[in-house]
CSV table of N, CA and C in Angstrom, one decimal:
chain,number,residue,atom,x,y,z
A,314,MET,N,34.3,-4.9,47.2
A,314,MET,CA,34.2,-3.8,45.8
A,314,MET,C,33.0,-3.8,45.3
A,315,LYS,N,32.1,-2.8,44.7
A,315,LYS,CA,31.2,-3.2,44.1
A,315,LYS,C,31.8,-2.5,42.6
A,316,LEU,N,31.3,-3.1,41.7
A,316,LEU,CA,31.5,-2.6,40.2
A,316,LEU,C,30.8,-1.1,40.2
A,317,ASN,N,31.6,-0.2,39.5
A,317,ASN,CA,31.0,1.1,39.9
A,317,ASN,C,31.2,1.6,38.1
A,318,HIS,N,32.2,1.4,37.1
A,318,HIS,CA,32.0,1.8,35.9
A,318,HIS,C,33.0,1.0,34.9
A,319,VAL,N,33.0,1.1,33.5
A,319,VAL,CA,34.1,0.5,32.9
A,319,VAL,C,34.9,1.7,31.8
A,320,ALA,N,35.9,1.6,31.6
A,320,ALA,CA,36.3,2.7,30.5
A,320,ALA,C,36.8,2.1,29.3
A,321,HIS,N,36.7,2.7,28.2
A,321,HIS,CA,36.9,2.6,27.2
A,321,HIS,C,37.9,4.0,26.5
A,322,ARG,N,38.4,3.8,25.4
A,322,ARG,CA,39.2,4.8,24.5
A,322,ARG,C,38.7,5.2,23.2
A,323,LEU,N,38.7,6.5,23.1
A,323,LEU,CA,38.1,7.2,21.8
A,323,LEU,C,38.7,8.3,21.2
A,324,ASP,N,38.9,7.8,20.1
A,324,ASP,CA,39.9,9.0,19.0
A,324,ASP,C,39.6,10.1,19.9
A,325,ALA,N,40.3,11.1,19.8
A,325,ALA,CA,40.6,12.7,20.3
A,325,ALA,C,39.9,13.2,19.3
A,326,LYS,N,40.0,13.1,17.8
A,326,LYS,CA,39.3,14.1,16.8
A,326,LYS,C,37.9,13.4,17.0
A,327,HIS,N,37.7,12.6,17.5
A,327,HIS,CA,35.9,12.2,17.2
A,327,HIS,C,35.4,12.1,19.0
A,328,PHE,N,36.1,12.5,19.7
A,328,PHE,CA,35.6,11.9,21.1
A,328,PHE,C,34.0,13.0,21.4
A,329,GLU,N,34.3,14.1,20.8
A,329,GLU,CA,32.7,14.9,21.1
A,329,GLU,C,31.6,14.3,20.1
A,330,VAL,N,31.9,13.9,19.0
A,330,VAL,CA,30.7,13.4,18.4
A,330,VAL,C,29.9,11.9,18.7
A,331,ILE,N,30.8,11.3,19.3
A,331,ILE,CA,30.7,10.2,19.8
A,331,ILE,C,30.2,10.2,21.2
A,332,VAL,N,30.4,11.3,21.7
A,332,VAL,CA,29.3,11.2,23.1
A,332,VAL,C,28.3,12.3,22.7
A,333,GLU,N,28.4,13.0,21.4
A,333,GLU,CA,26.9,13.4,21.3
A,333,GLU,C,25.9,12.1,20.7
A,334,MET,N,26.7,11.1,20.0
A,334,MET,CA,25.8,10.0,19.6
A,334,MET,C,25.1,9.2,20.7
A,335,LEU,N,25.9,9.0,21.7
A,335,LEU,CA,25.1,8.3,23.3
A,335,LEU,C,24.5,9.3,24.0
A,336,LYS,N,24.5,10.8,24.1
A,336,LYS,CA,23.8,11.5,24.2
A,336,LYS,C,22.1,11.4,23.6
A,337,THR,N,22.2,11.8,22.3
A,337,THR,CA,21.1,11.9,21.5
A,337,THR,C,20.7,10.8,21.2
A,338,GLN,N,21.0,9.8,20.7
A,338,GLN,CA,20.9,8.4,20.1
A,338,GLN,C,20.3,7.3,21.3
A,339,LEU,N,20.9,7.5,22.4
A,339,LEU,CA,21.0,6.2,23.3
A,339,LEU,C,20.5,6.3,24.5
A,340,GLY,N,20.2,8.1,24.8
A,340,GLY,CA,20.0,8.6,25.6
A,340,GLY,C,20.9,8.9,27.1
A,341,PHE,N,22.0,8.8,27.1
A,341,PHE,CA,23.1,8.9,28.1
A,341,PHE,C,22.9,10.2,28.8
A,342,ILE,N,23.3,10.4,30.0
A,342,ILE,CA,23.1,11.6,30.7
A,342,ILE,C,24.8,12.2,31.1
A,343,GLU,N,25.6,12.8,31.0
A,343,GLU,CA,27.0,13.5,31.0
A,343,GLU,C,26.7,13.4,32.8
A,344,LEU,N,27.6,12.5,33.6
A,344,LEU,CA,27.8,12.6,34.7
A,344,LEU,C,29.3,13.8,35.6
A,345,ARG,N,29.8,13.4,35.3
A,345,ARG,CA,31.0,13.9,35.5
A,345,ARG,C,32.1,14.4,33.5
A,346,ARG,N,33.1,15.4,34.1
A,346,ARG,CA,33.8,15.3,32.7
A,346,ARG,C,34.9,16.2,33.1
A,347,THR,N,36.3,15.9,32.7
A,347,THR,CA,37.8,16.3,32.8
A,347,THR,C,37.6,17.0,31.5
A,348,GLU,N,39.4,17.0,31.6
A,348,GLU,CA,40.1,17.7,30.0
A,348,GLU,C,40.0,16.5,29.3
A,349,ARG,N,40.4,15.0,30.2
A,349,ARG,CA,40.9,13.9,29.3
A,349,ARG,C,39.8,12.9,29.4
A,350,ALA,N,38.6,12.8,30.1
A,350,ALA,CA,37.5,11.9,30.4
A,350,ALA,C,36.2,12.3,30.2
A,351,ILE,N,34.8,11.7,30.1
A,351,ILE,CA,33.9,12.0,30.1
A,351,ILE,C,33.4,10.4,31.2
A,352,TRP,N,32.5,10.6,32.1
A,352,TRP,CA,31.5,9.6,32.8
A,352,TRP,C,30.2,9.7,32.5
A,353,MET,N,29.3,8.6,32.0
A,353,MET,CA,28.4,8.7,31.7
A,353,MET,C,26.9,7.8,31.8
A,354,ARG,N,26.2,7.6,32.0
A,354,ARG,CA,25.6,6.9,32.5
A,354,ARG,C,24.1,6.6,31.5
A,355,GLN,N,23.4,5.7,31.1
A,355,GLN,CA,21.9,5.9,30.2
A,355,GLN,C,21.2,5.3,31.4
A,356,GLU,N,19.9,6.1,31.5
A,356,GLU,CA,18.6,6.2,32.2
A,356,GLU,C,18.3,4.5,32.7
A,357,GLY,N,18.5,4.3,33.6
A,357,GLY,CA,17.8,2.8,34.1
A,357,GLY,C,19.0,1.8,34.4
A,358,ALA,N,19.9,2.5,34.0
A,358,ALA,CA,21.4,1.7,34.4
A,358,ALA,C,22.5,1.7,35.3
A,359,ASN,N,22.8,0.7,36.1
A,359,ASN,CA,23.4,1.1,37.4
A,359,ASN,C,24.9,0.9,37.0
A,360,VAL,N,25.6,1.0,36.0
A,360,VAL,CA,27.4,0.7,35.7
A,360,VAL,C,27.2,1.9,34.5
A,361,ASP,N,28.4,2.6,34.8
A,361,ASP,CA,28.1,4.1,34.2
A,361,ASP,C,30.0,3.4,33.3
A,362,LEU,N,29.6,4.6,31.9
A,362,LEU,CA,30.3,4.2,31.1
A,362,LEU,C,31.8,5.7,31.1
A,363,GLN,N,33.0,5.4,31.0
A,363,GLN,CA,34.1,6.5,31.1
A,363,GLN,C,34.6,6.2,29.9
A,364,PHE,N,34.9,6.9,29.3
A,364,PHE,CA,35.4,7.3,28.0
A,364,PHE,C,36.7,8.4,28.0
A,365,THR,N,38.2,7.9,27.9
A,365,THR,CA,38.8,8.8,27.7
A,365,THR,C,39.6,9.2,26.1
A,366,ARG,N,40.0,10.2,26.3
A,366,ARG,CA,40.4,11.1,24.8
A,366,ARG,C,41.8,10.0,24.9
A,367,SER,N,42.0,9.1,23.5
A,367,SER,CA,42.6,8.8,23.1
A,367,SER,C,44.1,9.5,21.7
A,368,GLU,N,45.0,9.2,21.6
A,368,GLU,CA,45.8,10.1,20.6
A,368,GLU,C,46.8,8.8,19.4
A,369,VAL,N,46.5,7.7,19.9
A,369,VAL,CA,47.3,6.3,19.5
A,369,VAL,C,46.6,6.4,18.3
A,370,VAL,N,47.2,6.2,17.0
A,370,VAL,CA,47.0,5.8,15.6
A,370,VAL,C,46.7,4.5,15.6
A,371,ASN,N,47.4,3.7,15.8
A,371,ASN,CA,46.8,2.1,15.7
A,371,ASN,C,45.8,1.7,17.0
A,372,ARG,N,44.9,0.7,16.0
A,372,ARG,CA,43.7,0.2,16.7
A,372,ARG,C,43.9,-1.1,17.2
A,373,ASP,N,43.3,-1.6,18.3
A,373,ASP,CA,43.4,-2.9,18.6
A,373,ASP,C,43.0,-4.0,17.4
A,374,GLU,N,43.7,-4.6,17.0
A,374,GLU,CA,43.2,-5.7,16.1
A,374,GLU,C,42.3,-6.6,16.4
A,375,ASP,N,42.1,-6.6,17.7
A,375,ASP,CA,41.3,-7.8,17.9
A,375,ASP,C,40.0,-7.1,19.0
A,376,LYS,N,39.6,-6.5,18.6
A,376,LYS,CA,38.9,-5.2,19.7
A,376,LYS,C,37.3,-5.4,19.5
A,377,ARG,N,36.7,-6.4,18.4
A,377,ARG,CA,35.9,-7.1,18.4
A,377,ARG,C,35.3,-7.7,20.1
A,378,GLY,N,36.5,-8.0,20.4
A,378,GLY,CA,36.2,-8.5,21.4
A,378,GLY,C,35.9,-8.2,23.2
A,379,SER,N,35.9,-6.5,22.7
A,379,SER,CA,35.9,-5.7,24.0
A,379,SER,C,34.8,-4.7,23.1
A,380,GLN,N,33.7,-5.1,23.8
A,380,GLN,CA,32.5,-4.4,23.8
A,380,GLN,C,31.5,-3.3,24.8
A,381,VAL,N,31.0,-2.3,24.2
A,381,VAL,CA,30.3,-1.6,25.1
A,381,VAL,C,28.6,-2.5,24.7
A,382,ALA,N,28.1,-2.9,25.3
A,382,ALA,CA,27.0,-3.8,24.8
A,382,ALA,C,25.5,-3.8,25.5
A,383,PHE,N,25.0,-3.4,24.3
A,383,PHE,CA,23.2,-3.0,25.0
A,383,PHE,C,22.2,-4.3,24.3
A,384,LEU,N,21.2,-4.2,25.0
A,384,LEU,CA,19.8,-5.2,24.9
A,384,LEU,C,19.2,-4.7,23.8
A,385,SER,N,18.4,-5.2,23.0
A,385,SER,CA,17.8,-4.8,21.9
A,385,SER,C,16.9,-6.0,21.1
A,386,GLU,N,15.3,-5.6,21.2
A,386,GLU,CA,14.3,-6.5,20.5
A,386,GLU,C,14.7,-6.6,19.0
A,387,THR,N,15.6,-5.8,18.6
A,387,THR,CA,15.8,-5.2,17.1
A,387,THR,C,17.3,-4.9,16.8
A,388,PRO,N,18.4,-6.1,17.5
A,388,PRO,CA,19.9,-5.4,17.4
A,388,PRO,C,20.3,-4.9,15.9
A,389,ARG,N,19.8,-5.7,15.1
A,389,ARG,CA,20.6,-5.3,13.8
A,389,ARG,C,20.2,-3.9,13.2
A,390,ALA,N,18.6,-3.7,13.0
A,390,ALA,CA,18.1,-2.6,12.9
A,390,ALA,C,18.3,-1.2,13.7
A,391,ASP,N,18.9,-1.5,14.7
A,391,ASP,CA,19.3,-0.4,16.0
A,391,ASP,C,20.8,0.0,15.9
A,392,LEU,N,21.5,-1.2,15.2
A,392,LEU,CA,22.6,-0.7,15.0
A,392,LEU,C,22.9,-0.3,13.5
A,393,GLU,N,22.1,-0.4,12.5
A,393,GLU,CA,22.1,0.5,11.7
A,393,GLU,C,21.7,1.8,11.3
A,394,ARG,N,20.3,2.0,12.5
A,394,ARG,CA,20.1,3.7,12.9
A,394,ARG,C,21.2,4.3,13.7
A,395,LEU,N,22.2,3.7,14.2
A,395,LEU,CA,23.3,4.3,14.8
A,395,LEU,C,24.6,4.5,13.7
A,396,ALA,N,24.7,3.5,12.8
A,396,ALA,CA,25.4,3.3,11.8
A,396,ALA,C,25.5,4.8,10.9
A,397,ALA,N,24.2,4.7,10.2
A,397,ALA,CA,23.7,6.3,9.8
A,397,ALA,C,23.7,7.2,10.4
A,398,TRP,N,23.5,7.4,11.6
A,398,TRP,CA,23.8,8.6,12.2
A,398,TRP,C,25.4,9.1,12.0
A,399,ALA,N,26.0,8.1,12.3
A,399,ALA,CA,27.7,8.3,12.5
A,399,ALA,C,28.4,8.7,11.0
A,400,ARG,N,27.5,8.2,10.0
A,400,ARG,CA,28.0,8.1,8.7
A,400,ARG,C,27.2,9.8,8.4
A,401,LYS,N,26.2,10.3,8.7
A,401,LYS,CA,26.1,11.4,8.7
A,401,LYS,C,26.9,12.7,9.2
A,402,GLN,N,27.7,12.0,10.2
A,402,GLN,CA,28.7,13.0,10.6
A,402,GLN,C,30.3,12.4,10.3
A,403,GLY,N,29.8,11.9,8.9
A,403,GLY,CA,31.3,11.9,8.3
A,403,GLY,C,32.0,10.9,9.0
A,404,LEU,N,31.5,10.1,9.5
A,404,LEU,CA,32.8,8.7,10.4
A,404,LEU,C,31.8,7.7,9.4
A,405,ASP,N,33.0,6.4,9.1
A,405,ASP,CA,33.0,5.6,8.5
A,405,ASP,C,32.4,4.2,9.7
A,406,ALA,N,31.0,3.7,9.5
A,406,ALA,CA,30.7,2.7,10.2
A,406,ALA,C,30.4,1.2,9.5
A,407,THR,N,30.7,0.7,10.5
A,407,THR,CA,30.8,-1.0,9.4
A,407,THR,C,30.0,-1.6,10.8
A,408,LEU,N,28.9,-3.1,10.3
A,408,LEU,CA,28.7,-3.6,11.2
A,408,LEU,C,28.6,-4.9,10.7
A,409,GLY,N,29.1,-5.9,11.8
A,409,GLY,CA,28.9,-7.3,11.7
A,409,GLY,C,27.8,-8.5,12.7
A,410,SER,N,28.5,-9.3,12.6
A,410,SER,CA,27.5,-10.0,13.5
A,410,SER,C,28.2,-11.3,14.0
A,411,TRP,N,27.5,-12.0,15.2
A,411,TRP,CA,28.1,-13.3,15.5
A,411,TRP,C,27.2,-14.2,15.2
A,412,SER,N,26.0,-13.6,15.7
A,412,SER,CA,24.9,-14.4,15.5
A,412,SER,C,23.7,-14.1,14.8
A,413,ASP,N,22.5,-14.9,15.1
A,413,ASP,CA,21.3,-13.9,14.4
A,413,ASP,C,20.4,-13.0,15.7
A,414,ARG,N,21.5,-12.9,16.8
A,414,ARG,CA,20.7,-12.2,17.9
A,414,ARG,C,21.8,-11.5,18.2
A,415,GLU,N,23.4,-11.4,17.9
A,415,GLU,CA,24.3,-10.6,18.1
A,415,GLU,C,25.2,-10.1,17.5
A,416,HIS,N,25.1,-9.0,17.4
A,416,HIS,CA,25.3,-7.9,16.3
A,416,HIS,C,26.4,-6.7,16.8
A,417,TYR,N,27.6,-6.3,15.8
A,417,TYR,CA,28.4,-5.0,16.4
A,417,TYR,C,28.4,-4.1,15.7
A,418,MET,N,28.9,-3.2,15.7
A,418,MET,CA,29.1,-2.2,14.7
A,418,MET,C,30.2,-1.5,15.3
A,419,ASP,N,31.2,-0.9,14.3
A,419,ASP,CA,32.3,-0.3,14.9
A,419,ASP,C,32.8,0.9,14.2
A,420,VAL,N,33.0,1.9,14.5
A,420,VAL,CA,33.4,2.8,14.2
A,420,VAL,C,35.0,3.4,14.2
A,421,PRO,N,35.6,2.9,13.4
A,421,PRO,CA,37.1,2.5,13.6
A,421,PRO,C,37.8,4.0,13.7
A,422,ALA,N,37.6,5.2,13.0
A,422,ALA,CA,38.6,6.2,13.1
A,422,ALA,C,38.1,6.7,14.7
A,423,ALA,N,36.8,6.2,15.4
A,423,ALA,CA,36.7,7.0,16.5
A,423,ALA,C,37.4,5.6,17.8
A,424,PHE,N,36.5,4.6,17.7
A,424,PHE,CA,36.2,3.3,18.3
A,424,PHE,C,38.3,3.1,18.6
A,425,VAL,N,38.9,3.2,19.6
A,425,VAL,CA,40.0,2.5,20.1
A,425,VAL,C,40.5,1.4,20.3
A,426,ASP,N,39.7,0.8,21.0
A,426,ASP,CA,39.7,-0.3,21.7
A,426,ASP,C,38.2,-1.6,22.3
A,427,PHE,N,37.1,-1.0,21.5
A,427,PHE,CA,36.0,-1.7,21.6
A,427,PHE,C,35.3,-1.4,20.1
A,428,VAL,N,34.3,-2.2,19.8
A,428,VAL,CA,32.8,-1.9,19.5
A,428,VAL,C,31.6,-2.0,19.8
A,429,VAL,N,30.7,-1.5,19.4
A,429,VAL,CA,29.5,-1.7,20.1
A,429,VAL,C,28.4,-2.7,19.8
A,430,GLU,N,27.8,-3.3,20.4
A,430,GLU,CA,27.3,-4.4,21.0
A,430,GLU,C,25.8,-4.4,20.7
A,431,ALA,N,24.9,-4.6,19.9
A,431,ALA,CA,23.4,-5.0,20.4
A,431,ALA,C,22.8,-6.4,20.4
A,432,MET,N,22.3,-7.1,21.4
A,432,MET,CA,22.3,-8.2,21.3
A,432,MET,C,20.6,-8.2,21.7
A,433,THR,N,20.2,-9.6,21.7
A,433,THR,CA,18.4,-9.8,21.9
A,433,THR,C,18.3,-10.1,23.6
A,434,PRO,N,17.3,-9.5,24.3
A,434,PRO,CA,17.4,-9.7,25.9
A,434,PRO,C,17.9,-10.9,26.5
A,435,ASP,N,17.0,-12.2,25.5
A,435,ASP,CA,17.2,-13.2,25.9
A,435,ASP,C,18.7,-14.0,26.4
A,436,MET,N,19.9,-13.5,25.6
A,436,MET,CA,21.2,-13.4,25.3
A,436,MET,C,21.5,-13.0,27.0
A,437,ALA,N,20.6,-12.3,27.9
A,437,ALA,CA,21.1,-11.3,28.8
A,437,ALA,C,21.0,-12.7,29.7
A,438,GLU,N,19.9,-13.6,29.8
A,438,GLU,CA,19.0,-14.5,30.9
A,438,GLU,C,20.2,-15.4,31.2
A,439,TYR,N,20.7,-15.0,32.2
A,439,TYR,CA,22.0,-15.8,32.8
A,439,TYR,C,21.4,-16.8,34.0
A,440,ASN,N,20.0,-16.6,34.6
A,440,ASN,CA,19.8,-18.0,35.9
A,440,ASN,C,20.8,-18.1,36.8
A,441,VAL,N,21.1,-16.6,37.2
A,441,VAL,CA,22.0,-16.8,38.6
A,441,VAL,C,21.3,-16.4,39.3
A,442,SER,N,21.8,-17.1,40.6
A,442,SER,CA,20.9,-16.4,41.9
A,442,SER,C,21.6,-15.3,42.6
A,443,LYS,N,21.2,-14.7,43.4
A,443,LYS,CA,22.3,-13.8,44.2
A,443,LYS,C,22.6,-14.7,45.1
A,444,HIS,N,23.9,-14.1,45.9
A,444,HIS,CA,24.5,-14.9,46.6
A,444,HIS,C,24.3,-13.7,47.9
């Protein structure tokens, strides 16, 4: 088996706003859409994101452990830019960090089971040989 995509849930009320953020702010393209879900890919990526519409009112208390992660030379600044965009759309966005190289953004009204993480590229240097 080969990894194809990762799926997360978005609040149905804010689904289209977050899809628009991914397209306009992060360069994602839409691959496929159904009434309930969308599959998207960022240019140069080989793993896709699927988002499904969720109607649940509760949010995972431990959702920071589940991220959609991006590499960035300026992770905090890039997340601040995304948070500002979300706020202009009427969504509350909060920022946090695990270290000076790993930051995250939550949009509690929209992100059901994940946060968006940005980390410096050196965090993804795993020194793993291919088998």
